[in-house]
Structure formats: C-alpha cells, structure tokens
Amino acid sequence: MSTVLTLLLLWIVVSAGLLTAMHGRLLRALWREPVLTRPVVIVESDDWGPGPAADAGILRAIAAILDAIRDRSGRPAVMTLGIVLGVPDGSAILAANGKIYVRRSLAEAEFAPIVAAIRDGCVKGVFALQRHGLEHFWPAALLARLAGDAALREWLADPSARSEALPAALQSRWVDSARLPSTPLAPPVIDAAVSEEAALFERIFGELPQVVVPNTFVWNDALERAWAAHGVRCVVTPGCRYEGRDAAGALGPPTRRTLNGERGVGGLRYVVRNDYFEPIRGHRAERVWQAIAARTAQGRPTLLETHRESFIAPPEPARTALIELERALRGAVARHPDLCFMRTAELVGHFDDAASPLRARALPIRLCAWLCRLQAEPRCARLLKATGLAWPLRSAGWLLGTLTRNGAMSPRLARLH
Ligand SMILES: [Zn+2]
C-alpha cells in the first residue's frame, strides 16, 4: 500500500515539477492576476463615430435596453463605446488626387445627433467612452495606397462607406501599412497623433477617456508612452499584443501576453477582453451566459467584445442584435444575482486597489480561481492532460467546492465551481 502511495506521490511531484519547469512564469502570472469576489460584466463595443443620423437612433435604442437592466445595487448595464472621431472626406481627397488628407469629424453639425445620443447615454451611466483612434486607419498609409488601388478609391468615393469595409491591414491605425509587411511609425509622429486625438476628444465630448482600445490590437511601446503622456491609464487587449501586419496583411505573431492588471509602459494597466458577443456573426445570449460562468469561475471579469457592425446591420439582423443584447444581460442577472455592472475605467480602479472589496484575498478563493485558470490555459491544459495531473487538480477543486458548500469557507467559493 505504501508503495502505491509513494508512486502516486512521486507521479504528482514529477508532473507538478514538469509543469513548473515548462510554464513557471505563466503559473506565477496567473497567481498574481487579481481575483474578483463577484461576477463583473462589461459589454465592450468599438467603432462608433461619424455616420448617418440613423446611428443616433440605434445608440438610443441600445441605451434604453441597458438602462432597463440593473444589478442588485441598481446600477444599469454598461456598454463601452470605442470612439473613432473622424472619417475621410472622400470627395475632397479624390479632388486633390490623393495629395492631401481631409477629415470630417464628430465636431461637425451633421453628426450632432450621434454625439448627443452618446452623451445622453454617458449621463445615464449606460455608455462609457473609450479612445479608438482619430481615424480607424493611418491617413498617410491610406493616401499612399490610393494610386494603385481602385477598390480603395471606390470606397472613398462612397459617402456611405464605413471604415469596417476597409482592407484589414489598413484598419490597423498604429502602423504604416502603405507597404506590407507593415513598418512601425516614428515615435514623434505617434506622439503628435495621440495629442491631436486627445485635444479633439475633449473639444467634442468635454472629457478625455482614460481607456484606449488599440485598433485591431496592433500597438507598441512608443504608443503606450504617448498614451500615458496624454491621460491614458488603461489599454484594452485581447490577451496579447500585436505589433504589425505581415506580407499578406494578416496580423503578425503576438509579441507578448497580457493578463488583467499587468502593467505596460508608463504604468498603464492592461484589461483583457475575454469573450465575444457579435450577433451579426451568430453569437447569441447562451454564449454570453457560458462566458460569464467560465470567467466567474476563474475570478475574472467578463469583457464581451462587440462592434457597431452588429447594430448598424440591415433591419432584421440589427433587431436580432438588440433582442440578444437584452436577453443576454437579463439572463446574466438572473443567473448571477450578485453580478456587478461597471465601466472598464472603474474595473481598473479595483485592479489598482488591493484593498478593494471586489478583490479576493482569502487563500482558498484565490486557489480555486487559479486552478480554473490553469485548466483554461491551452498550454497548461495540454500538459495537465498528458501527465494526468488534470485529474488531481479537478479533485482539489471539487474538494474546495465541497468544503464551501458545507459552510467551511466563504459562500462565494461555491460559485467558483
Ligand atoms: Zn475597431
């Protein structure tokens, strides 16, 4: 019997040693990542900016849905709006044969209904502004590609064309995609562009958001330095950073991983969008509920990425998007009565504050979340499966959950399993 126990112990020690040797840094990072005591849900949407007046009506319809869904503190559901301040004045640019860039911005009277809808939503607490670029492209790169690209000239000539229809490589604002593979922009040019965007943002909205969403998640240290110098405290990421486009225009390989609360240049904090809610791509409320259950078990907030594209779609899919948004959030509150709605900037405040009541400090709760995170990491999960270590880890989680259900630990722990 003692031989069996010894072998069992040896297997666990060797497997755990292998896991630590291969992924030690990741294991430590997952342990340091803040663990939340309550489910947090934020809908993160991008690409809002100049457009037809109908966009204002869509924004107001979204705001009405969010306002009617409250957490137990009475706070409404929040959708962050990644704002693009400007679009090209296509006819002026084409008239100048692409020699100069001319912008139309949200400051113009034509777009006042959109700005008013956004501001009203902010006052109600259902919208929160985030920076998403002065344009959704780098103007010099657009002009450089114009001469040899008939489709691009056609896009510019169409006053109803949206930035969503641009080639993917051009949508990465913070690199020069005039030629592929892309090249980095010079730091002084980046700094000037970030400064210009900040000034226009304040002029239009009377406030400067502290949260930025890099277009297509392509950015670098120079940009973080410029953002930090111009009031940004938080960068929203998809869990990694890309720094360029390859020869085919696709995203290059990630250059670093990012976890919630980790710091970048200038003390910026990263916040991770960890799931999607894109009704136009078929995502429905059920997917949101699964995401919230999984992220809550990991002690993480659920940040759902979505885009204007789903809501400005033709009438039928746009209506479906609104229906699913409401169903997803109402269902989330019903499934998690202690769920909190908040802005991403507030979430970052909790990451900054180790004493926040939203942060778990009890060891069993943090351990439970860490075990769930481990099993959700593809690299760790493969090794856990290969070594068979997944089984004792699951058992440890089950044991912690059982102790909780018996009242030996915080009742919060029960929901982590
Ligand atoms: Zn975007």
mmCIF file of N, CA and C in Angstrom, residues 184-300:
data_model
loop_
_atom_site.group_PDB
_atom_site.id
_atom_site.type_symbol
_atom_site.label_atom_id
_atom_site.label_comp_id
_atom_site.label_asym_id
_atom_site.label_seq_id
_atom_site.Cartn_x
_atom_site.Cartn_y
_atom_site.Cartn_z
ATOM 1 N N PRO A 184 6.876 50.148 -38.376
ATOM 2 C CA PRO A 184 6.436 50.969 -37.233
ATOM 3 C C PRO A 184 6.426 52.453 -37.610
ATOM 4 N N LEU A 185 5.601 53.202 -36.931
ATOM 5 C CA LEU A 185 5.574 54.659 -37.116
ATOM 6 C C LEU A 185 6.641 55.274 -36.208
ATOM 7 N N ALA A 186 7.145 56.441 -36.619
ATOM 8 C CA ALA A 186 8.165 57.118 -35.801
ATOM 9 C C ALA A 186 7.517 57.655 -34.516
ATOM 10 N N PRO A 187 8.202 57.500 -33.374
ATOM 11 C CA PRO A 187 7.611 57.964 -32.100
ATOM 12 C C PRO A 187 7.123 59.412 -32.115
ATOM 13 N N PRO A 188 7.857 60.383 -32.712
ATOM 14 C CA PRO A 188 7.324 61.767 -32.681
ATOM 15 C C PRO A 188 6.007 61.899 -33.450
ATOM 16 N N VAL A 189 5.868 61.103 -34.523
ATOM 17 C CA VAL A 189 4.629 61.127 -35.315
ATOM 18 C C VAL A 189 3.480 60.541 -34.496
ATOM 19 N N ILE A 190 3.772 59.473 -33.764
ATOM 20 C CA ILE A 190 2.765 58.851 -32.891
ATOM 21 C C ILE A 190 2.332 59.842 -31.819
ATOM 22 N N ASP A 191 3.315 60.480 -31.213
ATOM 23 C CA ASP A 191 3.011 61.418 -30.134
ATOM 24 C C ASP A 191 2.119 62.556 -30.623
ATOM 25 N N ALA A 192 2.427 63.079 -31.810
ATOM 26 C CA ALA A 192 1.626 64.184 -32.362
ATOM 27 C C ALA A 192 0.194 63.715 -32.643
ATOM 28 N N ALA A 193 0.050 62.490 -33.155
ATOM 29 C CA ALA A 193 -1.283 61.975 -33.489
ATOM 30 C C ALA A 193 -2.109 61.727 -32.222
ATOM 31 N N VAL A 194 -1.479 61.194 -31.189
ATOM 32 C CA VAL A 194 -2.191 60.937 -29.925
ATOM 33 C C VAL A 194 -2.616 62.266 -29.294
ATOM 34 N N SER A 195 -1.730 63.247 -29.379
ATOM 35 C CA SER A 195 -2.035 64.568 -28.824
ATOM 36 C C SER A 195 -3.208 65.213 -29.580
ATOM 37 N N GLU A 196 -3.190 65.109 -30.888
ATOM 38 C CA GLU A 196 -4.267 65.687 -31.710
ATOM 39 C C GLU A 196 -5.608 65.010 -31.376
ATOM 40 N N GLU A 197 -5.573 63.693 -31.243
ATOM 41 C CA GLU A 197 -6.804 62.956 -30.920
ATOM 42 C C GLU A 197 -7.336 63.381 -29.542
ATOM 43 N N ALA A 198 -6.415 63.517 -28.572
ATOM 44 C CA ALA A 198 -6.847 63.888 -27.215
ATOM 45 C C ALA A 198 -7.522 65.262 -27.226
ATOM 46 N N ALA A 199 -6.924 66.206 -27.947
ATOM 47 C CA ALA A 199 -7.473 67.575 -27.977
ATOM 48 C C ALA A 199 -8.870 67.570 -28.604
ATOM 49 N N LEU A 200 -9.039 66.830 -29.697
ATOM 50 C CA LEU A 200 -10.345 66.798 -30.375
ATOM 51 C C LEU A 200 -11.386 66.084 -29.506
ATOM 52 N N PHE A 201 -10.950 65.036 -28.832
ATOM 53 C CA PHE A 201 -11.876 64.296 -27.954
ATOM 54 C C PHE A 201 -12.447 65.235 -26.884
ATOM 55 N N GLU A 202 -11.549 65.988 -26.269
ATOM 56 C CA GLU A 202 -12.004 66.904 -25.208
ATOM 57 C C GLU A 202 -12.917 67.982 -25.762
ATOM 58 N N ARG A 203 -12.613 68.438 -26.982
ATOM 59 C CA ARG A 203 -13.434 69.506 -27.583
ATOM 60 C C ARG A 203 -14.843 68.986 -27.871
ATOM 61 N N ILE A 204 -14.951 67.758 -28.342
ATOM 62 C CA ILE A 204 -16.267 67.227 -28.720
ATOM 63 C C ILE A 204 -17.064 66.755 -27.510
ATOM 64 N N PHE A 205 -16.418 66.025 -26.630
ATOM 65 C CA PHE A 205 -17.164 65.388 -25.537
ATOM 66 C C PHE A 205 -16.949 66.055 -24.171
ATOM 67 N N GLY A 206 -16.006 66.996 -24.106
ATOM 68 C CA GLY A 206 -15.751 67.662 -22.826
ATOM 69 C C GLY A 206 -15.092 66.749 -21.811
ATOM 70 N N GLU A 207 -14.584 65.640 -22.257
ATOM 71 C CA GLU A 207 -13.860 64.728 -21.354
ATOM 72 C C GLU A 207 -12.840 63.927 -22.166
ATOM 73 N N LEU A 208 -11.869 63.418 -21.441
ATOM 74 C CA LEU A 208 -10.821 62.636 -22.095
ATOM 75 C C LEU A 208 -10.787 61.238 -21.473
ATOM 76 N N PRO A 209 -11.261 60.220 -22.194
ATOM 77 C CA PRO A 209 -11.298 58.876 -21.596
ATOM 78 C C PRO A 209 -9.906 58.385 -21.201
ATOM 79 N N GLN A 210 -9.882 57.618 -20.119
ATOM 80 C CA GLN A 210 -8.606 57.062 -19.643
ATOM 81 C C GLN A 210 -8.357 55.668 -20.210
ATOM 82 N N VAL A 211 -9.310 55.189 -20.977
ATOM 83 C CA VAL A 211 -9.192 53.833 -21.530
ATOM 84 C C VAL A 211 -9.036 53.918 -23.045
ATOM 85 N N VAL A 212 -8.112 53.141 -23.570
ATOM 86 C CA VAL A 212 -7.898 53.129 -25.013
ATOM 87 C C VAL A 212 -8.034 51.704 -25.535
ATOM 88 N N VAL A 213 -8.591 51.593 -26.736
ATOM 89 C CA VAL A 213 -8.697 50.292 -27.403
ATOM 90 C C VAL A 213 -7.898 50.407 -28.705
ATOM 91 N N PRO A 214 -6.721 49.784 -28.774
ATOM 92 C CA PRO A 214 -5.917 49.914 -29.994
ATOM 93 C C PRO A 214 -6.660 49.300 -31.184
ATOM 94 N N ASN A 215 -6.686 50.008 -32.296
ATOM 95 C CA ASN A 215 -7.392 49.485 -33.476
ATOM 96 C C ASN A 215 -6.738 48.185 -33.925
ATOM 97 N N THR A 216 -7.535 47.153 -34.038
ATOM 98 C CA THR A 216 -7.134 45.780 -34.420
ATOM 99 C C THR A 216 -6.054 45.217 -33.472
ATOM 100 N N PHE A 217 -5.910 45.853 -32.318
ATOM 101 C CA PHE A 217 -4.969 45.402 -31.280
ATOM 102 C C PHE A 217 -3.522 45.363 -31.759
ATOM 103 N N VAL A 218 -3.193 46.328 -32.612
ATOM 104 C CA VAL A 218 -1.807 46.498 -33.050
ATOM 105 C C VAL A 218 -1.280 47.776 -32.388
ATOM 106 N N TRP A 219 -0.254 47.628 -31.556
ATOM 107 C CA TRP A 219 0.366 48.796 -30.913
ATOM 108 C C TRP A 219 1.733 48.406 -30.386
ATOM 109 N N ASN A 220 2.475 49.389 -29.872
ATOM 110 C CA ASN A 220 3.813 49.088 -29.361
ATOM 111 C C ASN A 220 4.153 49.988 -28.169
ATOM 112 N N ASP A 221 5.387 49.873 -27.694
ATOM 113 C CA ASP A 221 5.800 50.643 -26.514
ATOM 114 C C ASP A 221 5.741 52.142 -26.764
ATOM 115 N N ALA A 222 6.127 52.564 -27.974
ATOM 116 C CA ALA A 222 6.127 54.010 -28.265
ATOM 117 C C ALA A 222 4.721 54.579 -28.104
ATOM 118 N N LEU A 223 3.755 53.808 -28.522
ATOM 119 C CA LEU A 223 2.364 54.248 -28.411
ATOM 120 C C LEU A 223 1.933 54.294 -26.943
ATOM 121 N N GLU A 224 2.330 53.276 -26.186
ATOM 122 C CA GLU A 224 1.981 53.280 -24.755
ATOM 123 C C GLU A 224 2.577 54.512 -24.069
ATOM 124 N N ARG A 225 3.811 54.859 -24.461
ATOM 125 C CA ARG A 225 4.461 56.039 -23.873
ATOM 126 C C ARG A 225 3.627 57.286 -24.192
ATOM 127 N N ALA A 226 3.204 57.401 -25.445
ATOM 128 C CA ALA A 226 2.423 58.577 -25.866
ATOM 129 C C ALA A 226 1.057 58.586 -25.172
ATOM 130 N N TRP A 227 0.408 57.442 -25.098
ATOM 131 C CA TRP A 227 -0.890 57.375 -24.416
ATOM 132 C C TRP A 227 -0.748 57.808 -22.954
ATOM 133 N N ALA A 228 0.272 57.239 -22.282
ATOM 134 C CA ALA A 228 0.462 57.566 -20.861
ATOM 135 C C ALA A 228 0.680 59.068 -20.684
ATOM 136 N N ALA A 229 1.367 59.689 -21.642
ATOM 137 C CA ALA A 229 1.632 61.137 -21.551
ATOM 138 C C ALA A 229 0.377 61.957 -21.827
ATOM 139 N N HIS A 230 -0.634 61.324 -22.400
ATOM 140 C CA HIS A 230 -1.853 62.064 -22.755
ATOM 141 C C HIS A 230 -3.081 61.487 -22.047
ATOM 142 N N GLY A 231 -2.893 61.086 -20.809
ATOM 143 C CA GLY A 231 -4.030 60.791 -19.936
ATOM 144 C C GLY A 231 -4.578 59.377 -19.954
ATOM 145 N N VAL A 232 -3.981 58.463 -20.713
ATOM 146 C CA VAL A 232 -4.498 57.084 -20.734
ATOM 147 C C VAL A 232 -3.962 56.322 -19.521
ATOM 148 N N ARG A 233 -4.843 55.567 -18.863
ATOM 149 C CA ARG A 233 -4.427 54.730 -17.721
ATOM 150 C C ARG A 233 -4.563 53.246 -18.036
ATOM 151 N N CYS A 234 -5.343 52.931 -19.071
ATOM 152 C CA CYS A 234 -5.670 51.522 -19.296
ATOM 153 C C CYS A 234 -5.736 51.199 -20.788
ATOM 154 N N VAL A 235 -5.158 50.061 -21.157
ATOM 155 C CA VAL A 235 -5.224 49.582 -22.539
ATOM 156 C C VAL A 235 -6.048 48.300 -22.554
ATOM 157 N N VAL A 236 -7.078 48.284 -23.380
ATOM 158 C CA VAL A 236 -7.884 47.065 -23.526
ATOM 159 C C VAL A 236 -7.185 46.162 -24.538
ATOM 160 N N THR A 237 -6.999 44.904 -24.164
ATOM 161 C CA THR A 237 -6.282 43.964 -25.036
ATOM 162 C C THR A 237 -7.111 42.686 -25.234
ATOM 163 N N PRO A 238 -6.732 41.885 -26.230
ATOM 164 C CA PRO A 238 -7.405 40.582 -26.365
ATOM 165 C C PRO A 238 -6.616 39.482 -25.634
ATOM 166 N N GLY A 239 -5.731 39.888 -24.724
ATOM 167 C CA GLY A 239 -4.899 38.905 -24.018
ATOM 168 C C GLY A 239 -3.501 38.820 -24.588
ATOM 169 N N CYS A 240 -3.236 39.637 -25.617
ATOM 170 C CA CYS A 240 -1.897 39.657 -26.211
ATOM 171 C C CYS A 240 -1.723 40.964 -26.967
ATOM 172 N N ARG A 241 -0.489 41.200 -27.407
ATOM 173 C CA ARG A 241 -0.219 42.401 -28.186
ATOM 174 C C ARG A 241 0.333 42.006 -29.552
ATOM 175 N N TYR A 242 -0.187 42.637 -30.584
ATOM 176 C CA TYR A 242 0.359 42.501 -31.931
ATOM 177 C C TYR A 242 1.070 43.805 -32.265
ATOM 178 N N GLU A 243 2.112 43.689 -33.089
ATOM 179 C CA GLU A 243 2.841 44.930 -33.400
ATOM 180 C C GLU A 243 2.906 45.223 -34.884
ATOM 181 N N GLY A 244 2.314 44.362 -35.711
ATOM 182 C CA GLY A 244 2.389 44.666 -37.132
ATOM 183 C C GLY A 244 1.579 43.715 -37.983
ATOM 184 N N ARG A 245 1.593 43.997 -39.274
ATOM 185 C CA ARG A 245 0.919 43.175 -40.282
ATOM 186 C C ARG A 245 1.983 42.487 -41.134
ATOM 187 N N ASP A 246 1.734 41.232 -41.490
ATOM 188 C CA ASP A 246 2.722 40.510 -42.289
ATOM 189 C C ASP A 246 2.543 40.809 -43.781
ATOM 190 N N ALA A 247 3.310 40.106 -44.615
ATOM 191 C CA ALA A 247 3.322 40.394 -46.059
ATOM 192 C C ALA A 247 1.951 40.180 -46.697
ATOM 193 N N ALA A 248 1.136 39.317 -46.083
ATOM 194 C CA ALA A 248 -0.199 39.060 -46.638
ATOM 195 C C ALA A 248 -1.252 39.987 -46.021
ATOM 196 N N GLY A 249 -0.829 40.849 -45.116
ATOM 197 C CA GLY A 249 -1.775 41.774 -44.476
ATOM 198 C C GLY A 249 -2.384 41.221 -43.200
ATOM 199 N N ALA A 250 -2.046 39.969 -42.858
ATOM 200 C CA ALA A 250 -2.597 39.373 -41.622
ATOM 201 C C ALA A 250 -1.816 39.886 -40.413
ATOM 202 N N LEU A 251 -2.413 39.741 -39.232
ATOM 203 C CA LEU A 251 -1.717 40.132 -38.015
ATOM 204 C C LEU A 251 -0.455 39.297 -37.851
ATOM 205 N N GLY A 252 0.634 39.956 -37.465
ATOM 206 C CA GLY A 252 1.858 39.204 -37.188
ATOM 207 C C GLY A 252 1.688 38.420 -35.906
ATOM 208 N N PRO A 253 2.700 37.600 -35.551
ATOM 209 C CA PRO A 253 2.563 36.827 -34.304
ATOM 210 C C PRO A 253 2.530 37.760 -33.094
ATOM 211 N N PRO A 254 1.797 37.360 -32.035
ATOM 212 C CA PRO A 254 1.766 38.212 -30.826
ATOM 213 C C PRO A 254 3.177 38.389 -30.275
ATOM 214 N N THR A 255 3.457 39.581 -29.774
ATOM 215 C CA THR A 255 4.792 39.842 -29.237
ATOM 216 C C THR A 255 4.837 39.721 -27.722
ATOM 217 N N ARG A 256 3.666 39.746 -27.085
ATOM 218 C CA ARG A 256 3.632 39.491 -25.637
ATOM 219 C C ARG A 256 2.229 39.103 -25.213
ATOM 220 N N ARG A 257 2.164 38.394 -24.088
ATOM 221 C CA ARG A 257 0.870 38.056 -23.490
ATOM 222 C C ARG A 257 0.495 39.149 -22.503
ATOM 223 N N THR A 258 -0.792 39.373 -22.303
ATOM 224 C CA THR A 258 -1.215 40.350 -21.295
ATOM 225 C C THR A 258 -2.296 39.710 -20.427
ATOM 226 N N LEU A 259 -2.176 39.927 -19.123
ATOM 227 C CA LEU A 259 -3.197 39.466 -18.189
ATOM 228 C C LEU A 259 -3.802 40.691 -17.508
ATOM 229 N N ASN A 260 -4.993 40.534 -16.987
ATOM 230 C CA ASN A 260 -5.655 41.625 -16.279
ATOM 231 C C ASN A 260 -4.744 42.219 -15.210
ATOM 232 N N GLY A 261 -4.656 43.538 -15.211
ATOM 233 C CA GLY A 261 -3.933 44.227 -14.146
ATOM 234 C C GLY A 261 -2.440 44.352 -14.384
ATOM 235 N N GLU A 262 -1.882 43.648 -15.373
ATOM 236 C CA GLU A 262 -0.450 43.789 -15.649
ATOM 237 C C GLU A 262 -0.179 45.202 -16.137
ATOM 238 N N ARG A 263 1.067 45.630 -15.943
ATOM 239 C CA ARG A 263 1.417 46.997 -16.297
ATOM 240 C C ARG A 263 2.234 47.056 -17.581
ATOM 241 N N GLY A 264 1.971 48.126 -18.357
ATOM 242 C CA GLY A 264 2.763 48.402 -19.548
ATOM 243 C C GLY A 264 3.637 49.615 -19.307
ATOM 244 N N VAL A 265 4.092 50.232 -20.389
ATOM 245 C CA VAL A 265 4.964 51.407 -20.294
ATOM 246 C C VAL A 265 4.190 52.559 -19.641
ATOM 247 N N GLY A 266 4.896 53.320 -18.807
ATOM 248 C CA GLY A 266 4.270 54.494 -18.181
ATOM 249 C C GLY A 266 3.224 54.117 -17.142
ATOM 250 N N GLY A 267 3.251 52.865 -16.680
ATOM 251 C CA GLY A 267 2.322 52.445 -15.633
ATOM 252 C C GLY A 267 0.930 52.119 -16.127
ATOM 253 N N LEU A 268 0.728 52.061 -17.438
ATOM 254 C CA LEU A 268 -0.593 51.700 -17.975
ATOM 255 C C LEU A 268 -0.980 50.309 -17.500
ATOM 256 N N ARG A 269 -2.266 50.121 -17.260
ATOM 257 C CA ARG A 269 -2.762 48.794 -16.877
ATOM 258 C C ARG A 269 -3.420 48.139 -18.081
ATOM 259 N N TYR A 270 -3.246 46.839 -18.190
ATOM 260 C CA TYR A 270 -3.954 46.087 -19.228
ATOM 261 C C TYR A 270 -5.240 45.504 -18.646
ATOM 262 N N VAL A 271 -6.271 45.507 -19.479
ATOM 263 C CA VAL A 271 -7.523 44.827 -19.159
ATOM 264 C C VAL A 271 -7.834 43.931 -20.347
ATOM 265 N N VAL A 272 -8.250 42.714 -20.062
ATOM 266 C CA VAL A 272 -8.395 41.737 -21.143
ATOM 267 C C VAL A 272 -9.866 41.521 -21.520
ATOM 268 N N ARG A 273 -10.141 41.687 -22.803
ATOM 269 C CA ARG A 273 -11.434 41.260 -23.346
ATOM 270 C C ARG A 273 -11.329 39.756 -23.536
ATOM 271 N N ASN A 274 -12.212 39.032 -22.872
ATOM 272 C CA ASN A 274 -12.015 37.582 -22.886
ATOM 273 C C ASN A 274 -13.148 36.792 -23.518
ATOM 274 N N ASP A 275 -14.087 37.477 -24.162
ATOM 275 C CA ASP A 275 -15.061 36.728 -24.966
ATOM 276 C C ASP A 275 -15.730 37.672 -25.959
ATOM 277 N N TYR A 276 -16.582 37.101 -26.774
ATOM 278 C CA TYR A 276 -17.181 37.868 -27.870
ATOM 279 C C TYR A 276 -18.699 37.823 -27.811
ATOM 280 N N PHE A 277 -19.290 38.931 -28.223
ATOM 281 C CA PHE A 277 -20.735 38.947 -28.431
ATOM 282 C C PHE A 277 -20.962 39.725 -29.726
ATOM 283 N N GLU A 278 -20.932 39.001 -30.829
ATOM 284 C CA GLU A 278 -21.078 39.601 -32.155
ATOM 285 C C GLU A 278 -22.330 38.992 -32.789
ATOM 286 N N PRO A 279 -23.507 39.539 -32.499
ATOM 287 C CA PRO A 279 -24.742 38.933 -33.021
ATOM 288 C C PRO A 279 -24.718 38.752 -34.533
ATOM 289 N N ILE A 280 -24.050 39.655 -35.247
ATOM 290 C CA ILE A 280 -24.033 39.537 -36.710
ATOM 291 C C ILE A 280 -23.253 38.289 -37.149
ATOM 292 N N ARG A 281 -22.429 37.772 -36.265
ATOM 293 C CA ARG A 281 -21.695 36.521 -36.558
ATOM 294 C C ARG A 281 -22.358 35.320 -35.890
ATOM 295 N N GLY A 282 -23.583 35.506 -35.458
ATOM 296 C CA GLY A 282 -24.341 34.360 -34.942
ATOM 297 C C GLY A 282 -24.242 34.155 -33.446
ATOM 298 N N HIS A 283 -23.527 35.037 -32.736
ATOM 299 C CA HIS A 283 -23.429 34.868 -31.277
ATOM 300 C C HIS A 283 -24.767 35.203 -30.625
ATOM 301 N N ARG A 284 -25.190 34.348 -29.730
ATOM 302 C CA ARG A 284 -26.469 34.528 -29.054
ATOM 303 C C ARG A 284 -26.258 34.595 -27.536
ATOM 304 N N ALA A 285 -27.347 34.881 -26.829
ATOM 305 C CA ALA A 285 -27.261 35.082 -25.376
ATOM 306 C C ALA A 285 -26.618 33.880 -24.671
ATOM 307 N N GLU A 286 -26.903 32.676 -25.159
ATOM 308 C CA GLU A 286 -26.384 31.468 -24.491
ATOM 309 C C GLU A 286 -24.849 31.509 -24.403
ATOM 310 N N ARG A 287 -24.228 32.033 -25.460
ATOM 311 C CA ARG A 287 -22.764 32.120 -25.466
ATOM 312 C C ARG A 287 -22.290 33.062 -24.346
ATOM 313 N N VAL A 288 -23.020 34.153 -24.169
ATOM 314 C CA VAL A 288 -22.667 35.117 -23.117
ATOM 315 C C VAL A 288 -22.783 34.450 -21.742
ATOM 316 N N TRP A 289 -23.847 33.690 -21.532
ATOM 317 C CA TRP A 289 -24.033 33.046 -20.228
ATOM 318 C C TRP A 289 -22.909 32.038 -19.950
ATOM 319 N N GLN A 290 -22.512 31.314 -20.990
ATOM 320 C CA GLN A 290 -21.400 30.363 -20.809
ATOM 321 C C GLN A 290 -20.119 31.111 -20.464
ATOM 322 N N ALA A 291 -19.892 32.234 -21.157
ATOM 323 C CA ALA A 291 -18.677 33.020 -20.926
ATOM 324 C C ALA A 291 -18.650 33.537 -19.489
ATOM 325 N N ILE A 292 -19.771 34.042 -19.029
ATOM 326 C CA ILE A 292 -19.814 34.601 -17.667
ATOM 327 C C ILE A 292 -19.557 33.496 -16.633
ATOM 328 N N ALA A 293 -20.151 32.329 -16.848
ATOM 329 C CA ALA A 293 -19.936 31.213 -15.898
ATOM 330 C C ALA A 293 -18.450 30.843 -15.852
ATOM 331 N N ALA A 294 -17.819 30.748 -17.032
ATOM 332 C CA ALA A 294 -16.408 30.342 -17.077
ATOM 333 C C ALA A 294 -15.508 31.408 -16.472
ATOM 334 N N ARG A 295 -15.724 32.662 -16.831
ATOM 335 C CA ARG A 295 -14.846 33.736 -16.338
ATOM 336 C C ARG A 295 -15.041 33.956 -14.842
ATOM 337 N N THR A 296 -16.254 33.809 -14.381
ATOM 338 C CA THR A 296 -16.511 33.981 -12.951
ATOM 339 C C THR A 296 -15.795 32.886 -12.162
ATOM 340 N N ALA A 297 -15.817 31.669 -12.675
ATOM 341 C CA ALA A 297 -15.103 30.576 -12.007
ATOM 342 C C ALA A 297 -13.610 30.878 -11.941
ATOM 343 N N GLN A 298 -13.110 31.619 -12.923
ATOM 344 C CA GLN A 298 -11.681 31.972 -12.950
ATOM 345 C C GLN A 298 -11.395 33.235 -12.127
ATOM 346 N N GLY A 299 -12.427 33.802 -11.498
ATOM 347 C CA GLY A 299 -12.243 35.024 -10.715
ATOM 348 C C GLY A 299 -11.960 36.233 -11.577
ATOM 349 N N ARG A 300 -12.370 36.141 -12.834
ATOM 350 C CA ARG A 300 -12.098 37.231 -13.774
ATOM 351 C C ARG A 300 -13.391 37.957 -14.142
#
